[in-house]
Tab-separated table of C-alpha atoms in Angstrom:
chain	number	residue	atom	x	y	z
A	1	MET	CA	-4.966	20.199	23.820
A	2	ALA	CA	-5.367	22.923	21.200
A	3	SER	CA	-8.765	23.817	22.647
A	4	LEU	CA	-7.262	24.061	26.127
A	5	LYS	CA	-4.590	26.391	24.764
A	6	LYS	CA	-7.356	28.545	23.288
A	7	LEU	CA	-9.100	28.573	26.673
A	8	LEU	CA	-5.853	29.626	28.356
A	9	SER	CA	-5.161	32.425	25.873
A	10	ASP	CA	-8.712	33.759	26.176
A	11	SER	CA	-8.502	33.568	29.965
A	12	VAL	CA	-5.340	35.685	29.874
A	13	VAL	CA	-7.010	38.368	27.755
A	14	TYR	CA	-10.189	38.365	29.818
A	15	GLY	CA	-7.948	38.472	32.849
A	16	LEU	CA	-6.768	41.902	31.710
A	17	SER	CA	-10.259	43.179	32.439
A	18	SER	CA	-10.956	40.981	35.441
A	19	ILE	CA	-7.739	40.314	37.368
A	20	VAL	CA	-5.615	43.295	36.314
A	21	GLY	CA	-8.654	45.565	36.154
A	22	ARG	CA	-9.904	44.664	39.608
A	23	PHE	CA	-6.391	44.881	40.960
A	24	LEU	CA	-6.266	48.474	39.724
A	25	ASN	CA	-9.693	48.936	41.246
A	26	TYR	CA	-8.142	47.952	44.574
A	27	LEU	CA	-6.798	51.503	44.589
A	28	LEU	CA	-10.304	52.533	45.558
A	29	VAL	CA	-10.321	50.362	48.692
A	30	PRO	CA	-7.518	52.235	50.488
A	31	LEU	CA	-8.817	55.484	49.013
A	32	TYR	CA	-12.256	54.949	50.532
A	33	THR	CA	-11.162	53.448	53.848
A	34	TYR	CA	-8.459	56.078	54.441
A	35	HIS	CA	-10.927	58.917	53.717
A	36	ILE	CA	-14.133	57.404	55.124
A	37	SER	CA	-13.637	56.302	58.721
A	38	ALA	CA	-15.069	53.005	59.890
A	39	ALA	CA	-16.935	54.777	62.713
A	40	SER	CA	-18.819	57.018	60.266
A	41	GLY	CA	-20.513	53.992	58.698
A	42	GLY	CA	-20.096	55.504	55.232
A	43	TYR	CA	-18.343	52.486	53.781
A	44	GLY	CA	-21.069	50.307	55.258
A	45	VAL	CA	-23.611	52.288	53.215
A	46	VAL	CA	-21.544	51.685	50.057
A	47	THR	CA	-21.275	47.963	50.864
A	48	ASN	CA	-25.009	47.655	51.493
A	49	ILE	CA	-26.179	49.492	48.352
A	50	TYR	CA	-23.732	47.675	46.071
A	51	ALA	CA	-25.073	44.382	47.464
A	52	TYR	CA	-28.552	45.397	46.315
A	53	THR	CA	-27.272	46.384	42.858
A	54	ALA	CA	-25.514	43.035	42.401
A	55	LEU	CA	-28.793	41.235	43.114
A	56	LEU	CA	-30.767	43.537	40.815
A	57	LEU	CA	-28.291	43.016	37.969
A	58	VAL	CA	-28.983	39.281	38.014
A	59	ILE	CA	-32.732	39.917	38.029
A	60	LEU	CA	-32.602	42.401	35.150
A	61	THR	CA	-30.471	40.144	32.930
A	62	PHE	CA	-32.630	37.094	33.901
A	63	GLY	CA	-30.167	34.500	32.591
A	64	MET	CA	-30.021	35.966	29.082
A	65	GLU	CA	-26.211	35.863	28.866
A	66	THR	CA	-26.015	32.079	29.082
A	67	THR	CA	-29.253	31.739	27.095
A	68	PHE	CA	-27.745	33.851	24.314
A	69	PHE	CA	-24.754	31.471	24.070
A	70	TYR	CA	-26.987	28.392	24.082
A	71	PHE	CA	-29.282	29.569	21.266
A	72	ALA	CA	-26.612	31.328	19.200
A	73	ASN	CA	-24.513	28.130	19.120
A	74	LYS	CA	-27.390	25.951	17.918
A	75	GLU	CA	-27.007	24.509	14.448
A	76	GLY	CA	-28.647	26.786	11.886
A	77	ALA	CA	-29.204	29.557	14.448
A	78	ASN	CA	-29.448	33.181	13.314
A	79	GLY	CA	-26.986	34.798	15.708
A	80	ARG	CA	-28.054	38.315	14.818
A	81	GLN	CA	-31.694	37.523	15.549
A	82	VAL	CA	-30.807	35.858	18.853
A	83	PHE	CA	-28.760	38.921	19.818
A	84	SER	CA	-31.516	41.408	18.895
A	85	THR	CA	-34.153	39.389	20.734
A	86	ALA	CA	-32.015	39.129	23.888
A	87	LEU	CA	-31.023	42.809	23.833
A	88	THR	CA	-34.596	44.003	23.264
A	89	SER	CA	-35.990	41.951	26.123
A	90	VAL	CA	-33.286	42.944	28.625
A	91	GLY	CA	-33.384	46.587	27.552
A	92	SER	CA	-37.177	46.772	27.901
A	93	VAL	CA	-37.169	45.215	31.365
A	94	SER	CA	-34.353	47.528	32.498
A	95	LEU	CA	-36.180	50.632	31.289
A	96	LEU	CA	-39.367	49.560	33.055
A	97	PHE	CA	-37.345	48.977	36.246
A	98	VAL	CA	-35.841	52.475	36.219
A	99	LEU	CA	-39.209	54.130	35.634
A	100	SER	CA	-40.749	52.125	38.498
A	101	VAL	CA	-37.963	53.054	40.934
A	102	LEU	CA	-38.210	56.761	40.088
A	103	LEU	CA	-41.996	56.659	40.465
A	104	PHE	CA	-41.867	55.051	43.924
A	105	LEU	CA	-38.486	56.427	45.026
A	106	GLY	CA	-39.621	57.742	48.410
A	107	PRO	CA	-41.146	54.512	49.767
A	108	ILE	CA	-38.310	52.372	48.350
A	109	ALA	CA	-35.606	54.556	49.925
A	110	ALA	CA	-37.443	54.526	53.262
A	111	ALA	CA	-37.788	50.728	53.223
A	112	MET	CA	-34.042	50.388	52.614
A	113	GLY	CA	-33.221	52.850	55.401
A	114	TYR	CA	-32.075	55.691	53.147
A	115	GLU	CA	-34.998	58.098	53.373
A	116	SER	CA	-32.517	60.950	53.953
A	117	HIS	CA	-30.616	60.075	50.765
A	118	PRO	CA	-33.091	58.832	48.127
A	119	GLU	CA	-30.712	60.097	45.439
A	120	TYR	CA	-28.401	57.147	46.211
A	121	ILE	CA	-31.166	54.752	45.232
A	122	ALA	CA	-32.139	56.673	42.093
A	123	VAL	CA	-28.572	56.874	40.795
A	124	MET	CA	-27.799	53.213	41.413
A	125	ALA	CA	-31.078	52.149	39.789
A	126	VAL	CA	-29.956	53.784	36.556
A	127	VAL	CA	-26.476	52.275	36.912
A	128	VAL	CA	-27.756	48.720	37.337
A	129	ALA	CA	-30.140	49.137	34.383
A	130	LEU	CA	-27.266	50.243	32.151
A	131	ASP	CA	-25.123	47.373	33.431
A	132	ALA	CA	-27.864	44.880	32.540
A	133	PHE	CA	-28.159	46.326	29.030
A	134	GLN	CA	-24.373	46.184	28.601
A	135	ALA	CA	-24.261	42.568	29.816
A	136	ILE	CA	-25.827	41.366	26.542
A	137	LEU	CA	-23.461	43.571	24.549
A	138	PHE	CA	-20.483	42.113	26.386
A	139	ALA	CA	-21.894	38.625	25.776
A	140	ARG	CA	-21.966	39.428	22.053
A	141	LEU	CA	-18.252	40.272	22.209
A	142	ARG	CA	-17.500	36.984	23.958
A	143	PHE	CA	-19.571	35.048	21.413
A	144	GLU	CA	-17.620	36.656	18.560
A	145	ASN	CA	-14.305	36.023	20.389
A	146	LYS	CA	-13.566	39.754	20.572
A	147	ALA	CA	-11.682	39.325	23.809
A	148	TRP	CA	-9.485	42.378	23.276
A	149	LYS	CA	-12.397	44.757	22.792
A	150	PHE	CA	-14.092	43.196	25.812
A	151	ALA	CA	-10.989	43.832	27.900
A	152	ALA	CA	-10.511	47.361	26.536
A	153	LEU	CA	-14.042	48.449	27.475
A	154	LYS	CA	-13.828	46.888	30.921
A	155	LEU	CA	-10.485	48.575	31.558
A	156	ALA	CA	-11.757	51.891	30.176
A	157	PHE	CA	-14.471	51.901	32.821
A	158	ILE	CA	-12.016	51.036	35.581
A	159	VAL	CA	-9.381	53.603	34.594
A	160	LEU	CA	-11.984	56.354	34.248
A	161	ASN	CA	-13.601	55.341	37.539
A	162	ILE	CA	-10.285	55.350	39.378
A	163	GLY	CA	-9.245	58.679	37.856
A	164	LEU	CA	-12.450	60.450	38.871
A	165	ASN	CA	-12.344	58.967	42.377
A	166	LEU	CA	-8.742	60.096	42.812
A	167	PHE	CA	-9.772	63.578	41.726
A	168	VAL	CA	-12.753	63.738	44.108
A	169	PHE	CA	-10.981	62.315	47.158
A	170	LEU	CA	-7.456	63.729	46.719
A	171	VAL	CA	-7.566	66.793	44.462
A	172	ALA	CA	-11.008	68.303	45.080
A	173	PRO	CA	-10.527	68.875	48.863
A	174	LYS	CA	-7.472	71.014	48.116
A	175	CYS	CA	-9.189	72.987	45.347
A	176	GLN	CA	-12.620	73.595	46.851
A	177	HIS	CA	-11.814	77.291	47.361
A	178	LEU	CA	-11.687	77.788	43.589
A	179	PRO	CA	-14.822	79.224	41.900
A	180	PHE	CA	-15.416	76.209	39.622
A	181	MET	CA	-15.189	73.803	42.604
A	182	GLN	CA	-18.119	75.222	44.567
A	183	TRP	CA	-20.062	72.014	43.863
A	184	TYR	CA	-17.735	69.981	46.090
A	185	ASP	CA	-18.906	69.030	49.583
A	186	GLU	CA	-16.623	66.810	51.642
A	187	GLN	CA	-19.617	65.516	53.601
A	188	ASN	CA	-21.018	63.973	50.410
A	189	ASN	CA	-18.125	61.600	49.646
A	190	VAL	CA	-20.434	58.570	49.709
A	191	GLY	CA	-22.729	60.202	47.155
A	192	TYR	CA	-19.802	61.019	44.849
A	193	ILE	CA	-18.918	57.305	44.708
A	194	PHE	CA	-22.332	56.567	43.207
A	195	TYR	CA	-22.337	59.593	40.862
A	196	ILE	CA	-18.955	58.617	39.429
A	197	ASN	CA	-20.174	55.076	38.825
A	198	LEU	CA	-23.146	56.416	36.874
A	199	LEU	CA	-20.992	58.667	34.690
A	200	CYS	CA	-18.448	55.948	33.862
A	201	THR	CA	-21.114	53.339	33.107
A	202	ALA	CA	-22.929	55.727	30.778
A	203	LEU	CA	-19.742	56.637	28.895
A	204	VAL	CA	-18.741	52.988	28.330
A	205	THR	CA	-22.066	52.392	26.582
A	206	PHE	CA	-20.812	54.488	23.659
A	207	GLY	CA	-18.025	51.945	23.140
A	208	PHE	CA	-20.625	49.488	21.815
A	209	TRP	CA	-21.622	51.646	18.873
A	210	ARG	CA	-20.720	48.924	16.341
A	211	GLU	CA	-22.786	46.300	18.158
A	212	LEU	CA	-25.692	48.715	18.603
A	213	LYS	CA	-25.446	49.650	14.929
A	214	ASP	CA	-25.906	45.969	14.092
A	215	PHE	CA	-28.999	45.761	16.325
A	216	ARG	CA	-32.359	45.600	14.544
A	217	PHE	CA	-35.621	45.679	16.460
A	218	SER	CA	-37.365	44.532	13.292
A	219	ILE	CA	-35.814	41.058	13.564
A	220	PHE	CA	-36.976	40.599	17.155
A	221	ASN	CA	-38.680	37.201	17.255
A	222	PHE	CA	-41.380	36.669	19.862
A	223	GLN	CA	-41.527	32.902	19.307
A	224	LEU	CA	-37.759	32.742	19.787
A	225	LEU	CA	-38.093	34.815	22.957
A	226	LYS	CA	-40.608	32.338	24.389
A	227	ARG	CA	-38.156	29.477	23.804
A	228	MET	CA	-35.333	31.533	25.288
A	229	LEU	CA	-37.378	32.392	28.370
A	230	LYS	CA	-38.262	28.731	28.863
A	231	TYR	CA	-34.552	27.955	28.939
A	232	ALA	CA	-33.678	31.061	30.977
A	233	TRP	CA	-36.184	31.035	33.836
A	234	PRO	CA	-34.416	28.301	35.823
A	235	LEU	CA	-31.161	30.174	35.185
A	236	LEU	CA	-32.794	33.300	36.581
A	237	ILE	CA	-33.743	31.490	39.770
A	238	PHE	CA	-30.303	29.895	39.839
A	239	GLY	CA	-28.694	33.301	39.304
A	240	ILE	CA	-30.790	35.010	41.973
A	241	VAL	CA	-30.047	32.343	44.512
A	242	GLY	CA	-26.399	32.282	43.444
A	243	ILE	CA	-25.942	36.032	43.889
A	244	LEU	CA	-27.866	35.888	47.157
A	245	ASN	CA	-25.174	33.505	48.345
A	246	GLN	CA	-22.698	36.334	47.695
A	247	VAL	CA	-24.591	39.441	48.824
A	248	LEU	CA	-27.524	38.410	51.013
A	249	ASP	CA	-25.398	38.632	54.146
A	250	LYS	CA	-24.681	42.302	53.381
A	251	ILE	CA	-28.379	42.960	52.709
A	252	LEU	CA	-29.635	41.153	55.820
A	253	PHE	CA	-26.941	42.368	58.204
A	254	PRO	CA	-28.555	45.771	59.030
A	255	PHE	CA	-31.812	43.956	59.863
A	256	LEU	CA	-30.192	41.192	61.958
A	257	TYR	CA	-27.392	42.976	63.812
A	258	PRO	CA	-28.673	44.244	67.173
A	259	GLY	CA	-26.210	47.127	67.680
A	260	ALA	CA	-26.587	50.761	66.602
A	261	ASP	CA	-23.172	50.530	64.889
A	262	MET	CA	-24.512	48.211	62.159
A	263	HIS	CA	-23.142	50.299	59.252
A	264	GLU	CA	-19.756	50.551	60.970
A	265	GLN	CA	-19.558	46.777	61.421
A	266	LEU	CA	-20.805	46.142	57.883
A	267	GLY	CA	-18.203	48.587	56.559
A	268	ILE	CA	-15.420	46.736	58.386
A	269	TYR	CA	-16.573	43.415	56.950
A	270	GLY	CA	-17.098	44.874	53.462
A	271	ALA	CA	-13.628	46.434	53.385
A	272	CYS	CA	-11.866	43.260	54.500
A	273	VAL	CA	-13.834	41.111	52.070
A	274	LYS	CA	-12.277	43.198	49.280
A	275	ILE	CA	-8.937	41.548	50.099
A	276	ALA	CA	-10.571	38.161	49.571
A	277	MET	CA	-11.931	39.259	46.197
A	278	ILE	CA	-8.723	38.191	44.472
A	279	MET	CA	-10.469	34.816	44.251
A	280	ALA	CA	-13.519	36.406	42.649
A	281	MET	CA	-11.224	38.002	40.050
A	282	ILE	CA	-9.748	34.648	39.110
A	283	THR	CA	-13.075	32.843	38.899
A	284	GLN	CA	-14.670	35.658	36.887
A	285	ALA	CA	-11.872	35.735	34.312
A	286	PHE	CA	-12.047	31.949	34.121
A	287	ARG	CA	-15.822	32.011	33.660
A	288	TYR	CA	-15.719	34.515	30.780
A	289	ALA	CA	-13.466	32.209	28.761
A	290	TYR	CA	-14.743	28.819	29.995
A	291	GLU	CA	-18.489	29.233	29.383
A	292	PRO	CA	-18.359	29.715	25.578
A	293	PHE	CA	-15.544	27.121	25.439
A	294	VAL	CA	-17.719	24.408	27.020
A	295	PHE	CA	-20.829	25.213	24.974
A	296	ALA	CA	-18.828	25.171	21.744
A	297	GLY	CA	-17.210	21.844	22.724
A	298	GLY	CA	-20.494	19.981	23.041
A	299	LYS	CA	-21.148	16.909	25.212
A	300	GLY	CA	-18.625	14.373	23.898
A	301	GLU	CA	-16.157	12.319	25.918
A	302	LYS	CA	-13.268	14.631	25.025
A	303	SER	CA	-15.262	17.553	26.382
A	304	LYS	CA	-15.832	15.662	29.639
A	305	GLU	CA	-12.128	14.883	29.956
A	306	SER	CA	-11.325	18.543	29.369
A	307	GLN	CA	-13.808	19.590	32.050
A	308	ALA	CA	-12.218	17.202	34.538
A	309	LEU	CA	-8.713	18.429	33.720
A	310	VAL	CA	-9.720	22.075	33.946
A	311	MET	CA	-11.380	21.461	37.311
A	312	LYS	CA	-8.149	20.055	38.733
A	313	TYR	CA	-6.035	22.953	37.490
A	314	PHE	CA	-8.624	25.461	38.666
A	315	VAL	CA	-8.497	24.096	42.209
A	316	MET	CA	-4.707	23.983	42.230
A	317	PHE	CA	-4.325	27.544	40.971
A	318	THR	CA	-6.965	29.080	43.257
A	319	LEU	CA	-5.537	27.301	46.303
A	320	LEU	CA	-2.131	28.724	45.386
A	321	ALA	CA	-3.721	32.195	45.344
A	322	PHE	CA	-5.311	31.419	48.732
A	323	MET	CA	-1.903	30.506	50.156
A	324	VAL	CA	-0.319	33.707	48.816
A	325	VAL	CA	-2.930	35.902	50.510
A	326	VAL	CA	-3.006	34.137	53.891
A	327	CYS	CA	0.788	33.851	54.049
A	328	TYR	CA	1.269	37.562	53.363
A	329	MET	CA	-1.733	38.929	55.242
A	330	ASP	CA	0.658	41.136	57.199
A	331	LEU	CA	1.269	43.005	53.946
A	332	PHE	CA	-2.197	42.792	52.364
A	333	ARG	CA	-3.809	44.379	55.423
A	334	TYR	CA	-2.344	47.757	54.494
A	335	ILE	CA	-4.777	47.878	51.581
A	336	ILE	CA	-7.260	49.156	54.175
A	337	LYS	CA	-6.938	51.571	57.077
A	338	SER	CA	-6.095	50.139	60.495
A	339	ASP	CA	-9.540	50.870	61.998
A	340	TYR	CA	-10.909	48.222	59.602
A	341	TRP	CA	-8.373	45.517	60.521
A	342	ASP	CA	-10.611	43.692	62.974
A	343	GLY	CA	-12.385	42.132	59.992
A	344	LEU	CA	-9.237	40.474	58.606
A	345	ARG	CA	-10.090	37.290	60.479
A	346	ALA	CA	-12.940	36.745	58.033
A	347	VAL	CA	-10.715	36.871	54.932
A	348	PRO	CA	-9.527	33.201	54.809
A	349	ILE	CA	-13.087	31.959	55.307
A	350	VAL	CA	-14.448	34.191	52.535
A	351	MET	CA	-11.619	33.178	50.192
A	352	MET	CA	-12.354	29.501	50.721
A	353	ALA	CA	-16.040	30.200	50.055
A	354	GLU	CA	-15.048	31.899	46.775
A	355	ILE	CA	-13.046	28.830	45.757
A	356	LEU	CA	-16.061	26.615	46.433
A	357	MET	CA	-18.169	28.991	44.346
A	358	GLY	CA	-15.725	28.476	41.464
A	359	VAL	CA	-15.890	24.708	41.919
A	360	TYR	CA	-19.677	24.912	41.868
A	361	PHE	CA	-19.527	26.901	38.632
A	362	ASN	CA	-17.307	24.185	37.102
A	363	LEU	CA	-19.773	21.525	38.191
A	364	SER	CA	-22.774	23.453	36.870
A	365	PHE	CA	-22.282	22.576	33.193
A	366	TRP	CA	-23.911	19.177	33.502
A	367	TYR	CA	-27.380	20.710	33.793
A	368	LYS	CA	-26.648	23.535	31.334
A	369	LEU	CA	-25.491	21.162	28.601
A	370	THR	CA	-28.394	18.779	29.183
A	371	ALA	CA	-30.940	21.664	29.369
A	372	LYS	CA	-31.900	20.600	32.923
A	373	THR	CA	-31.304	24.063	34.304
A	374	TYR	CA	-34.026	23.649	36.924
A	375	TRP	CA	-31.515	21.604	38.914
A	376	GLY	CA	-29.331	24.691	39.243
A	377	ALA	CA	-32.242	26.597	40.740
A	378	ILE	CA	-33.031	23.806	43.202
A	379	MET	CA	-29.470	23.303	44.427
A	380	SER	CA	-28.723	27.015	44.693
A	381	ALA	CA	-31.965	27.554	46.624
A	382	ILE	CA	-30.923	24.906	49.146
A	383	GLY	CA	-27.478	26.521	49.469
A	384	CYS	CA	-29.074	29.925	49.955
A	385	ALA	CA	-31.372	28.535	52.644
A	386	VAL	CA	-28.289	27.261	54.503
A	387	LEU	CA	-26.666	30.705	54.219
A	388	VAL	CA	-29.794	32.461	55.533
A	389	LEU	CA	-30.115	30.014	58.412
A	390	VAL	CA	-26.502	30.545	59.496
A	391	ASN	CA	-26.881	34.336	59.279
A	392	VAL	CA	-30.189	34.458	61.153
A	393	LEU	CA	-28.873	32.221	63.932
A	394	LEU	CA	-25.375	33.650	64.301
A	395	VAL	CA	-25.306	37.333	63.243
A	396	PRO	CA	-26.936	38.443	66.535
A	397	ARG	CA	-24.271	36.417	68.394
A	398	ILE	CA	-20.997	36.797	66.464
A	399	GLY	CA	-21.705	39.687	64.093
A	400	TYR	CA	-20.184	39.753	60.615
A	401	MET	CA	-18.214	36.530	61.170
A	402	ALA	CA	-21.540	34.764	60.675
A	403	CYS	CA	-21.654	36.251	57.167
A	404	ALA	CA	-18.327	34.604	56.329
A	405	TRP	CA	-19.290	31.211	57.740
A	406	GLY	CA	-22.713	31.384	56.099
A	407	GLY	CA	-21.168	31.828	52.653
A	408	LEU	CA	-18.811	28.891	53.202
A	409	ALA	CA	-21.636	26.630	54.400
A	410	GLY	CA	-23.923	27.661	51.522
A	411	TYR	CA	-21.395	27.052	48.753
A	412	GLY	CA	-20.179	23.853	50.381
A	413	THR	CA	-23.740	22.547	50.284
A	414	CYS	CA	-24.106	23.503	46.605
A	415	VAL	CA	-20.851	21.751	45.658
A	416	LEU	CA	-21.867	18.491	47.311
A	417	LEU	CA	-25.341	18.502	45.788
A	418	SER	CA	-24.124	19.393	42.292
A	419	TYR	CA	-21.411	16.743	42.274
A	420	PHE	CA	-23.498	13.795	43.487
A	421	ILE	CA	-26.607	14.657	41.456
A	422	GLY	CA	-24.575	15.622	38.384
A	423	GLN	CA	-22.660	12.343	38.296
A	424	ARG	CA	-25.978	10.507	37.928
A	425	HIS	CA	-27.122	12.615	34.952
A	426	TYR	CA	-23.860	13.563	33.213
A	427	ARG	CA	-20.817	11.695	34.503
A	428	VAL	CA	-17.545	13.600	34.307
A	429	PRO	CA	-14.355	11.830	35.502
A	430	TYR	CA	-13.284	14.469	38.025
A	431	PRO	CA	-10.100	13.485	39.926
A	432	VAL	CA	-11.801	13.776	43.320
A	433	PRO	CA	-9.025	12.232	45.496
A	434	SER	CA	-6.453	14.570	43.954
A	435	ILE	CA	-8.682	17.629	44.421
A	436	LEU	CA	-9.436	16.743	48.058
A	437	GLY	CA	-5.726	16.211	48.616
A	438	TRP	CA	-4.906	19.738	47.443
A	439	PHE	CA	-7.558	21.186	49.753
A	440	ALA	CA	-6.168	19.167	52.664
A	441	LEU	CA	-2.602	20.338	51.974
A	442	ALA	CA	-3.608	24.004	51.693
A	443	LEU	CA	-5.651	23.894	54.908
A	444	ALA	CA	-2.875	22.063	56.765
A	445	LEU	CA	-0.328	24.696	55.732
A	446	TYR	CA	-2.755	27.473	56.675
A	447	ALA	CA	-3.194	25.880	60.110
A	448	ALA	CA	0.587	25.703	60.462
A	449	SER	CA	0.741	29.420	59.688
A	450	THR	CA	-1.913	30.480	62.198
A	451	LEU	CA	-1.058	28.121	65.059
A	452	VAL	CA	2.623	29.068	65.207
A	453	HIS	CA	2.920	32.524	66.805
A	454	ILE	CA	5.961	34.546	65.782
A	455	ASP	CA	6.125	38.117	67.083
A	456	ASN	CA	8.845	39.364	64.745
A	457	LEU	CA	7.271	40.484	61.446
A	458	TRP	CA	10.214	39.507	59.218
A	459	LEU	CA	10.619	36.086	60.815
A	460	ARG	CA	6.876	35.523	60.469
A	461	LEU	CA	6.991	36.454	56.789
A	462	ALA	CA	9.987	34.166	56.266
A	463	TYR	CA	8.172	31.272	57.960
A	464	ASN	CA	5.052	31.830	55.880
A	465	THR	CA	7.156	32.054	52.722
A	466	LEU	CA	8.565	28.626	53.539
A	467	LEU	CA	5.024	27.246	53.867
A	468	LEU	CA	4.095	28.796	50.541
A	469	LEU	CA	7.153	27.249	48.889
A	470	VAL	CA	6.124	23.849	50.236
A	471	PHE	CA	2.765	24.166	48.499
A	472	LEU	CA	4.375	25.452	45.292
A	473	ALA	CA	6.927	22.628	45.305
A	474	ALA	CA	4.120	20.092	45.677
A	475	LEU	CA	2.360	21.647	42.669
A	476	LEU	CA	5.473	21.535	40.511
A	477	TYR	CA	6.280	17.969	41.509
A	478	SER	CA	2.713	16.829	40.833
A	479	GLU	CA	2.773	18.356	37.342
A	480	ARG	CA	6.447	17.651	36.660
A	481	VAL	CA	5.697	16.060	33.267
A	482	LEU	CA	3.800	19.137	32.098
A	483	VAL	CA	6.435	21.462	33.583
A	484	SER	CA	9.245	19.609	31.820
A	485	LYS	CA	7.416	19.912	28.491
A	486	VAL	CA	6.932	23.653	28.966
A	487	VAL	CA	10.554	24.144	29.992
A	488	GLY	CA	11.681	22.064	27.008
A	489	LYS	CA	9.691	24.185	24.570
A	490	LEU	CA	11.030	27.390	26.074
A	491	SER	CA	14.616	26.152	25.874
A	492	LYS	CA	14.168	25.218	22.194
A	493	ARG	CA	12.895	28.726	21.401
A	494	LYS	CA	16.069	30.171	22.885
């Protein structure tokens, strides 16, 4: 129980950078959509390029975050040597990547459809290389349980990013007549988004001066690197396939969609998906705290019981978040401009896919703890193949809705494979009937919300609030013993 309390406290701190930070970052969604029209396709360009950068980040880190935890936690391990070896390898690969992109910038930009704006590709190549380098530095903070510094640096990036975007989109247009504002061009708003990202990412790097000061290239160990790469290569494949499940639809869409308005449609989908990203915030914050927690706990029976308990609470909490969003979609839609609203129908599907991704992450520890990481690569590849198949078959017919359904089908496949295969190699007593029951209740209440048509906004919100309270009451009743203990402790403190 003490270890679970530690997990909860760490999750709260990491949540400052993930949940609160991304919530603040939501300010950019209305800012972009209210200043970049859907018809212009500008937000579609942003969505497409950021999808590429997410994929490249996984490739450039090549599983070294998890590998760092695995080797640093080994008995008798030299944590400093593991850190220096991981940072050197990732840094070298990232530098080589940037040099290659700059050398072949013209052909790469043309292949991606941005021959008129190769600077977008150059800037984001540097950004993703810096992000990969910082990933190992952030992993070092997590390993040393420096959650507060981790959160501070993440929030520093977000606050600086938001501030500069507010200046460019709100202040600069009104001050462009001033002599020192001659650089501003309202037609280059998409480019400014990428330039600001580069500046903020570069500045955050200086926050790691203590960790970089501790880095020593002289203790880089090539034999250790070979062992780390042997452990990491299946994770790399797993990571590539896993991120493809999240971004491949946005990369493939311009090639599969038959209409000339492909960037407009992709922008609509990309903007609405941002509403669904509340689930990604929760799972990311959970992952930051849970991964080192599981590795430190080992493979004993108590660890398995903890994993099963955490899985149940994860599903319950994320389904509660799902209910909040779908019940108050009439309010959440104002995060984006009305010409993007057509894509709101994809939000519940994408949110459910994000929940399944979190479940899959919970299930993934059986092959990480048993060093059978190749299973992760195999299962994720199958899930990715399902996603690609759905997109190829349906994007020409139903547009971006195929992207939403493809993600749900891909992650659903991964969950089923990981559970049934994992139980044969590393049995964890997951409360499957209870978990399926919570999914059934949430989906039934969602159906009740969508099938009952109420024209009056306030009556509709009241009805949906009632449905939400039903789900919340079921949660509280199910965990009434735990709730009574918490209430009892709080009353004693008073």
